[in-house]
Amino acid sequence: MFKRFLNTTARISQESHFEQITRNGYSHNPSAIPPSSDPLLGYLTNLIMKDGKKARAQSHLKKTLTEIKTLTANTTEPVSLVRNAITMAAPSFRLSSSKKNNKVLHTPLALTERQRIRLAFQALIKASDKRNEKFLHQRLAREVLAILEQQSDVLKRKEEIHKAGAINRANLVQAMLRR
């Protein structure tokens, strides 16, 4: 499980020092969206970031969290939904290709926690690019909810990887004997 990234919402809610702000008749509660001190959100921000524009990436992530909150009608906390979606979409291993006697062997290799999160989030972004919504935060929010509803291509891709790994698990023993 993602030990480093889990159980931070309780810590962040204790640290929240924001007040409710009313703007243009809408009430906005910044404490509902955790600050970047959450390690998972910080890591996801760095994965979204392009060309060193971290503020833009943070803005995309915060808008994604607010979009999830509005789509779920404020029933659950958006960070926990994102965390669950990434946990569901994260593969346990990757397939490494090696050549032996003109034959390509695919060997399953275990992934670390960060590698699992990175692959899951990259797959989430890639699947969200196929959606019709105009803005990134809308596409990401809808893809997170699709993963939670078991209706995403990300989960199908993960299952394909796991099937291929199960088929090629015999190559793991051969790879270990060669070392």
PDB file of C-alpha atoms in Angstrom:
ATOM      1  CA  MET A   1       0.000   0.000   0.000  1.00  0.00           C
ATOM      2  CA  PHE A   2       1.072   3.620  -0.277  1.00  0.00           C
ATOM      3  CA  LYS A   3       2.346   4.079   3.281  1.00  0.00           C
ATOM      4  CA  ARG A   4       3.950   7.442   2.775  1.00  0.00           C
ATOM      5  CA  PHE A   5       0.947   8.986   1.063  1.00  0.00           C
ATOM      6  CA  LEU A   6      -1.853   7.545   3.203  1.00  0.00           C
ATOM      7  CA  ASN A   7      -3.396   8.925   6.395  1.00  0.00           C
ATOM      8  CA  THR A   8      -2.354  12.494   5.673  1.00  0.00           C
ATOM      9  CA  THR A   9      -5.871  13.903   5.421  1.00  0.00           C
ATOM     10  CA  ALA A  10      -6.362  13.677   9.187  1.00  0.00           C
ATOM     11  CA  ARG A  11      -3.070  15.475   9.762  1.00  0.00           C
ATOM     12  CA  ILE A  12      -3.941  18.173   7.229  1.00  0.00           C
ATOM     13  CA  SER A  13      -7.415  18.757   8.667  1.00  0.00           C
ATOM     14  CA  GLN A  14      -5.791  19.320  12.072  1.00  0.00           C
ATOM     15  CA  GLU A  15      -3.354  21.782  10.530  1.00  0.00           C
ATOM     16  CA  SER A  16      -5.996  23.675   8.560  1.00  0.00           C
ATOM     17  CA  HIS A  17      -5.938  27.328   9.452  1.00  0.00           C
ATOM     18  CA  PHE A  18      -8.106  28.679   6.679  1.00  0.00           C
ATOM     19  CA  GLU A  19     -11.274  30.658   7.203  1.00  0.00           C
ATOM     20  CA  GLN A  20     -14.363  30.588   5.071  1.00  0.00           C
ATOM     21  CA  ILE A  21     -14.247  33.216   2.360  1.00  0.00           C
ATOM     22  CA  THR A  22     -17.324  34.556   0.607  1.00  0.00           C
ATOM     23  CA  ARG A  23     -16.835  35.849  -2.893  1.00  0.00           C
ATOM     24  CA  ASN A  24     -19.553  36.941  -5.348  1.00  0.00           C
ATOM     25  CA  GLY A  25     -22.259  35.196  -3.358  1.00  0.00           C
ATOM     26  CA  TYR A  26     -20.462  31.844  -3.440  1.00  0.00           C
ATOM     27  CA  SER A  27     -18.956  30.430  -0.305  1.00  0.00           C
ATOM     28  CA  HIS A  28     -15.573  28.873  -0.845  1.00  0.00           C
ATOM     29  CA  ASN A  29     -13.946  26.823   1.871  1.00  0.00           C
ATOM     30  CA  PRO A  30     -10.221  26.515   1.116  1.00  0.00           C
ATOM     31  CA  SER A  31      -9.753  23.965   3.898  1.00  0.00           C
ATOM     32  CA  ALA A  32     -11.856  21.515   1.853  1.00  0.00           C
ATOM     33  CA  ILE A  33      -8.956  21.364  -0.580  1.00  0.00           C
ATOM     34  CA  PRO A  34      -5.798  20.384   1.272  1.00  0.00           C
ATOM     35  CA  PRO A  35      -2.664  22.443   0.851  1.00  0.00           C
ATOM     36  CA  SER A  36       0.334  21.157  -1.033  1.00  0.00           C
ATOM     37  CA  SER A  37       1.803  19.783   2.204  1.00  0.00           C
ATOM     38  CA  ASP A  38      -0.046  16.543   1.414  1.00  0.00           C
ATOM     39  CA  PRO A  39       2.726  14.344  -0.049  1.00  0.00           C
ATOM     40  CA  LEU A  40       0.454  12.672  -2.614  1.00  0.00           C
ATOM     41  CA  LEU A  41      -0.823  16.010  -3.932  1.00  0.00           C
ATOM     42  CA  GLY A  42       2.719  17.360  -4.066  1.00  0.00           C
ATOM     43  CA  TYR A  43       3.842  14.344  -6.086  1.00  0.00           C
ATOM     44  CA  LEU A  44       0.852  14.564  -8.441  1.00  0.00           C
ATOM     45  CA  THR A  45       1.545  18.277  -8.908  1.00  0.00           C
ATOM     46  CA  ASN A  46       5.088  17.447  -9.969  1.00  0.00           C
ATOM     47  CA  LEU A  47       3.768  14.840 -12.413  1.00  0.00           C
ATOM     48  CA  ILE A  48       1.381  17.371 -13.987  1.00  0.00           C
ATOM     49  CA  MET A  49       4.020  20.125 -14.128  1.00  0.00           C
ATOM     50  CA  LYS A  50       5.465  21.042 -17.529  1.00  0.00           C
ATOM     51  CA  ASP A  51       8.394  23.358 -18.189  1.00  0.00           C
ATOM     52  CA  GLY A  52       8.779  24.181 -14.483  1.00  0.00           C
ATOM     53  CA  LYS A  53       5.368  25.851 -14.197  1.00  0.00           C
ATOM     54  CA  LYS A  54       4.432  24.527 -10.785  1.00  0.00           C
ATOM     55  CA  ALA A  55       1.798  27.160  -9.984  1.00  0.00           C
ATOM     56  CA  ARG A  56      -0.119  26.194 -13.098  1.00  0.00           C
ATOM     57  CA  ALA A  57       0.080  22.495 -12.146  1.00  0.00           C
ATOM     58  CA  GLN A  58      -1.138  23.271  -8.615  1.00  0.00           C
ATOM     59  CA  SER A  59      -4.009  25.240 -10.100  1.00  0.00           C
ATOM     60  CA  HIS A  60      -4.980  22.303 -12.324  1.00  0.00           C
ATOM     61  CA  LEU A  61      -4.908  19.925  -9.365  1.00  0.00           C
ATOM     62  CA  LYS A  62      -6.964  22.213  -7.119  1.00  0.00           C
ATOM     63  CA  LYS A  63      -9.515  22.735  -9.880  1.00  0.00           C
ATOM     64  CA  THR A  64      -9.652  18.965 -10.358  1.00  0.00           C
ATOM     65  CA  LEU A  65     -10.355  18.467  -6.654  1.00  0.00           C
ATOM     66  CA  THR A  66     -13.106  21.105  -6.657  1.00  0.00           C
ATOM     67  CA  GLU A  67     -14.616  19.541  -9.786  1.00  0.00           C
ATOM     68  CA  ILE A  68     -14.656  16.125  -8.087  1.00  0.00           C
ATOM     69  CA  LYS A  69     -16.271  17.711  -5.042  1.00  0.00           C
ATOM     70  CA  THR A  70     -19.029  19.277  -7.146  1.00  0.00           C
ATOM     71  CA  LEU A  71     -19.610  16.121  -9.218  1.00  0.00           C
ATOM     72  CA  THR A  72     -19.990  13.988  -6.094  1.00  0.00           C
ATOM     73  CA  ALA A  73     -22.305  16.584  -4.506  1.00  0.00           C
ATOM     74  CA  ASN A  74     -19.947  17.139  -1.544  1.00  0.00           C
ATOM     75  CA  THR A  75     -20.549  13.609  -0.236  1.00  0.00           C
ATOM     76  CA  THR A  76     -16.925  12.554   0.200  1.00  0.00           C
ATOM     77  CA  GLU A  77     -13.541  14.157   0.395  1.00  0.00           C
ATOM     78  CA  PRO A  78     -11.966  14.527  -3.084  1.00  0.00           C
ATOM     79  CA  VAL A  79      -8.427  13.680  -1.958  1.00  0.00           C
ATOM     80  CA  SER A  80      -9.543  10.295  -0.662  1.00  0.00           C
ATOM     81  CA  LEU A  81     -11.327   9.639  -3.972  1.00  0.00           C
ATOM     82  CA  VAL A  82      -8.170  10.481  -5.927  1.00  0.00           C
ATOM     83  CA  ARG A  83      -6.137   8.294  -3.576  1.00  0.00           C
ATOM     84  CA  ASN A  84      -8.557   5.370  -4.060  1.00  0.00           C
ATOM     85  CA  ALA A  85      -8.590   5.803  -7.847  1.00  0.00           C
ATOM     86  CA  ILE A  86      -4.802   5.780  -8.020  1.00  0.00           C
ATOM     87  CA  THR A  87      -4.663   2.722  -5.768  1.00  0.00           C
ATOM     88  CA  MET A  88      -7.120   0.922  -8.051  1.00  0.00           C
ATOM     89  CA  ALA A  89      -5.263   1.919 -11.228  1.00  0.00           C
ATOM     90  CA  ALA A  90      -1.724   1.224 -10.004  1.00  0.00           C
ATOM     91  CA  PRO A  91      -0.095  -1.878 -11.506  1.00  0.00           C
ATOM     92  CA  SER A  92       1.908  -4.137  -9.199  1.00  0.00           C
ATOM     93  CA  PHE A  93       4.680  -4.844 -11.688  1.00  0.00           C
ATOM     94  CA  ARG A  94       5.978  -4.051 -15.142  1.00  0.00           C
ATOM     95  CA  LEU A  95       7.187  -6.338 -17.891  1.00  0.00           C
ATOM     96  CA  SER A  96      10.857  -6.195 -18.794  1.00  0.00           C
ATOM     97  CA  SER A  97      11.933  -7.566 -22.176  1.00  0.00           C
ATOM     98  CA  SER A  98      15.154  -9.477 -22.653  1.00  0.00           C
ATOM     99  CA  LYS A  99      16.455 -11.423 -25.619  1.00  0.00           C
ATOM    100  CA  LYS A 100      17.703 -14.991 -25.340  1.00  0.00           C
ATOM    101  CA  ASN A 101      18.489 -17.187 -28.372  1.00  0.00           C
ATOM    102  CA  ASN A 102      16.545 -14.988 -30.795  1.00  0.00           C
ATOM    103  CA  LYS A 103      13.560 -15.149 -28.490  1.00  0.00           C
ATOM    104  CA  VAL A 104      12.177 -12.192 -26.555  1.00  0.00           C
ATOM    105  CA  LEU A 105      11.320 -13.037 -22.951  1.00  0.00           C
ATOM    106  CA  HIS A 106       9.022 -10.780 -20.954  1.00  0.00           C
ATOM    107  CA  THR A 107       9.851 -10.878 -17.257  1.00  0.00           C
ATOM    108  CA  PRO A 108       7.586  -9.328 -14.608  1.00  0.00           C
ATOM    109  CA  LEU A 109       9.441  -6.967 -12.264  1.00  0.00           C
ATOM    110  CA  ALA A 110       7.974  -5.544  -9.054  1.00  0.00           C
ATOM    111  CA  LEU A 111       7.449  -1.783  -8.853  1.00  0.00           C
ATOM    112  CA  THR A 112       8.151   0.541  -5.961  1.00  0.00           C
ATOM    113  CA  GLU A 113       5.432   2.691  -4.423  1.00  0.00           C
ATOM    114  CA  ARG A 114       6.427   5.820  -6.357  1.00  0.00           C
ATOM    115  CA  GLN A 115       6.678   3.903  -9.635  1.00  0.00           C
ATOM    116  CA  ARG A 116       3.186   2.477  -9.115  1.00  0.00           C
ATOM    117  CA  ILE A 117       1.720   5.932  -8.435  1.00  0.00           C
ATOM    118  CA  ARG A 118       3.535   7.438 -11.405  1.00  0.00           C
ATOM    119  CA  LEU A 119       2.355   4.755 -13.837  1.00  0.00           C
ATOM    120  CA  ALA A 120      -1.208   4.962 -12.532  1.00  0.00           C
ATOM    121  CA  PHE A 121      -1.334   8.753 -12.837  1.00  0.00           C
ATOM    122  CA  GLN A 122       0.264   8.733 -16.291  1.00  0.00           C
ATOM    123  CA  ALA A 123      -2.347   6.210 -17.429  1.00  0.00           C
ATOM    124  CA  LEU A 124      -5.058   8.395 -15.881  1.00  0.00           C
ATOM    125  CA  ILE A 125      -3.830  11.470 -17.772  1.00  0.00           C
ATOM    126  CA  LYS A 126      -3.517   9.514 -21.030  1.00  0.00           C
ATOM    127  CA  ALA A 127      -7.068   8.176 -20.684  1.00  0.00           C
ATOM    128  CA  SER A 128      -8.388  11.626 -19.782  1.00  0.00           C
ATOM    129  CA  ASP A 129      -6.917  13.070 -22.986  1.00  0.00           C
ATOM    130  CA  LYS A 130      -9.398  10.925 -24.933  1.00  0.00           C
ATOM    131  CA  ARG A 131     -12.356  12.569 -23.189  1.00  0.00           C
ATOM    132  CA  ASN A 132     -14.435  15.297 -24.810  1.00  0.00           C
ATOM    133  CA  GLU A 133     -14.310  17.911 -22.039  1.00  0.00           C
ATOM    134  CA  LYS A 134     -12.489  21.117 -22.879  1.00  0.00           C
ATOM    135  CA  PHE A 135     -10.424  21.643 -19.725  1.00  0.00           C
ATOM    136  CA  LEU A 136      -7.852  19.362 -18.120  1.00  0.00           C
ATOM    137  CA  HIS A 137      -9.362  19.563 -14.648  1.00  0.00           C
ATOM    138  CA  GLN A 138     -12.762  18.449 -15.954  1.00  0.00           C
ATOM    139  CA  ARG A 139     -11.266  15.531 -17.868  1.00  0.00           C
ATOM    140  CA  LEU A 140      -9.176  14.407 -14.882  1.00  0.00           C
ATOM    141  CA  ALA A 141     -12.118  14.627 -12.478  1.00  0.00           C
ATOM    142  CA  ARG A 142     -14.375  12.598 -14.732  1.00  0.00           C
ATOM    143  CA  GLU A 143     -11.659   9.990 -15.310  1.00  0.00           C
ATOM    144  CA  VAL A 144     -11.086   9.619 -11.555  1.00  0.00           C
ATOM    145  CA  LEU A 145     -14.807   9.028 -11.079  1.00  0.00           C
ATOM    146  CA  ALA A 146     -14.851   6.571 -14.011  1.00  0.00           C
ATOM    147  CA  ILE A 147     -12.057   4.581 -12.359  1.00  0.00           C
ATOM    148  CA  LEU A 148     -13.987   4.482  -9.102  1.00  0.00           C
ATOM    149  CA  GLU A 149     -17.063   3.250 -10.993  1.00  0.00           C
ATOM    150  CA  GLN A 150     -14.966   0.510 -12.694  1.00  0.00           C
ATOM    151  CA  GLN A 151     -15.693   1.972 -16.161  1.00  0.00           C
ATOM    152  CA  SER A 152     -12.283   3.229 -17.234  1.00  0.00           C
ATOM    153  CA  ASP A 153      -9.817   2.011 -19.844  1.00  0.00           C
ATOM    154  CA  VAL A 154      -7.092   2.476 -17.233  1.00  0.00           C
ATOM    155  CA  LEU A 155      -8.372  -0.547 -15.326  1.00  0.00           C
ATOM    156  CA  LYS A 156      -8.557  -2.611 -18.524  1.00  0.00           C
ATOM    157  CA  ARG A 157      -4.927  -1.750 -19.283  1.00  0.00           C
ATOM    158  CA  LYS A 158      -3.910  -2.750 -15.750  1.00  0.00           C
ATOM    159  CA  GLU A 159      -5.701  -6.093 -16.137  1.00  0.00           C
ATOM    160  CA  GLU A 160      -3.900  -6.717 -19.450  1.00  0.00           C
ATOM    161  CA  ILE A 161      -0.538  -6.081 -17.792  1.00  0.00           C
ATOM    162  CA  HIS A 162      -1.402  -8.409 -14.924  1.00  0.00           C
ATOM    163  CA  LYS A 163      -2.560 -11.161 -17.307  1.00  0.00           C
ATOM    164  CA  ALA A 164       0.660 -10.875 -19.309  1.00  0.00           C
ATOM    165  CA  GLY A 165       2.652 -11.013 -16.080  1.00  0.00           C
ATOM    166  CA  ALA A 166       0.801 -14.129 -14.944  1.00  0.00           C
ATOM    167  CA  ILE A 167       1.470 -15.790 -18.286  1.00  0.00           C
ATOM    168  CA  ASN A 168       5.174 -14.882 -18.192  1.00  0.00           C
ATOM    169  CA  ARG A 169       5.844 -15.575 -14.518  1.00  0.00           C
ATOM    170  CA  ALA A 170       7.847 -18.679 -15.486  1.00  0.00           C
ATOM    171  CA  ASN A 171      10.390 -16.353 -17.102  1.00  0.00           C
ATOM    172  CA  LEU A 172      10.996 -14.807 -13.695  1.00  0.00           C
ATOM    173  CA  VAL A 173      12.642 -18.001 -12.447  1.00  0.00           C
ATOM    174  CA  GLN A 174      14.829 -18.181 -15.553  1.00  0.00           C
ATOM    175  CA  ALA A 175      15.844 -14.549 -15.150  1.00  0.00           C
ATOM    176  CA  MET A 176      16.803 -15.121 -11.518  1.00  0.00           C
ATOM    177  CA  LEU A 177      18.893 -18.175 -12.442  1.00  0.00           C
ATOM    178  CA  ARG A 178      20.833 -16.133 -15.021  1.00  0.00           C
ATOM    179  CA  ARG A 179      21.871 -13.570 -12.411  1.00  0.00           C
TER     180      ARG A 179
END
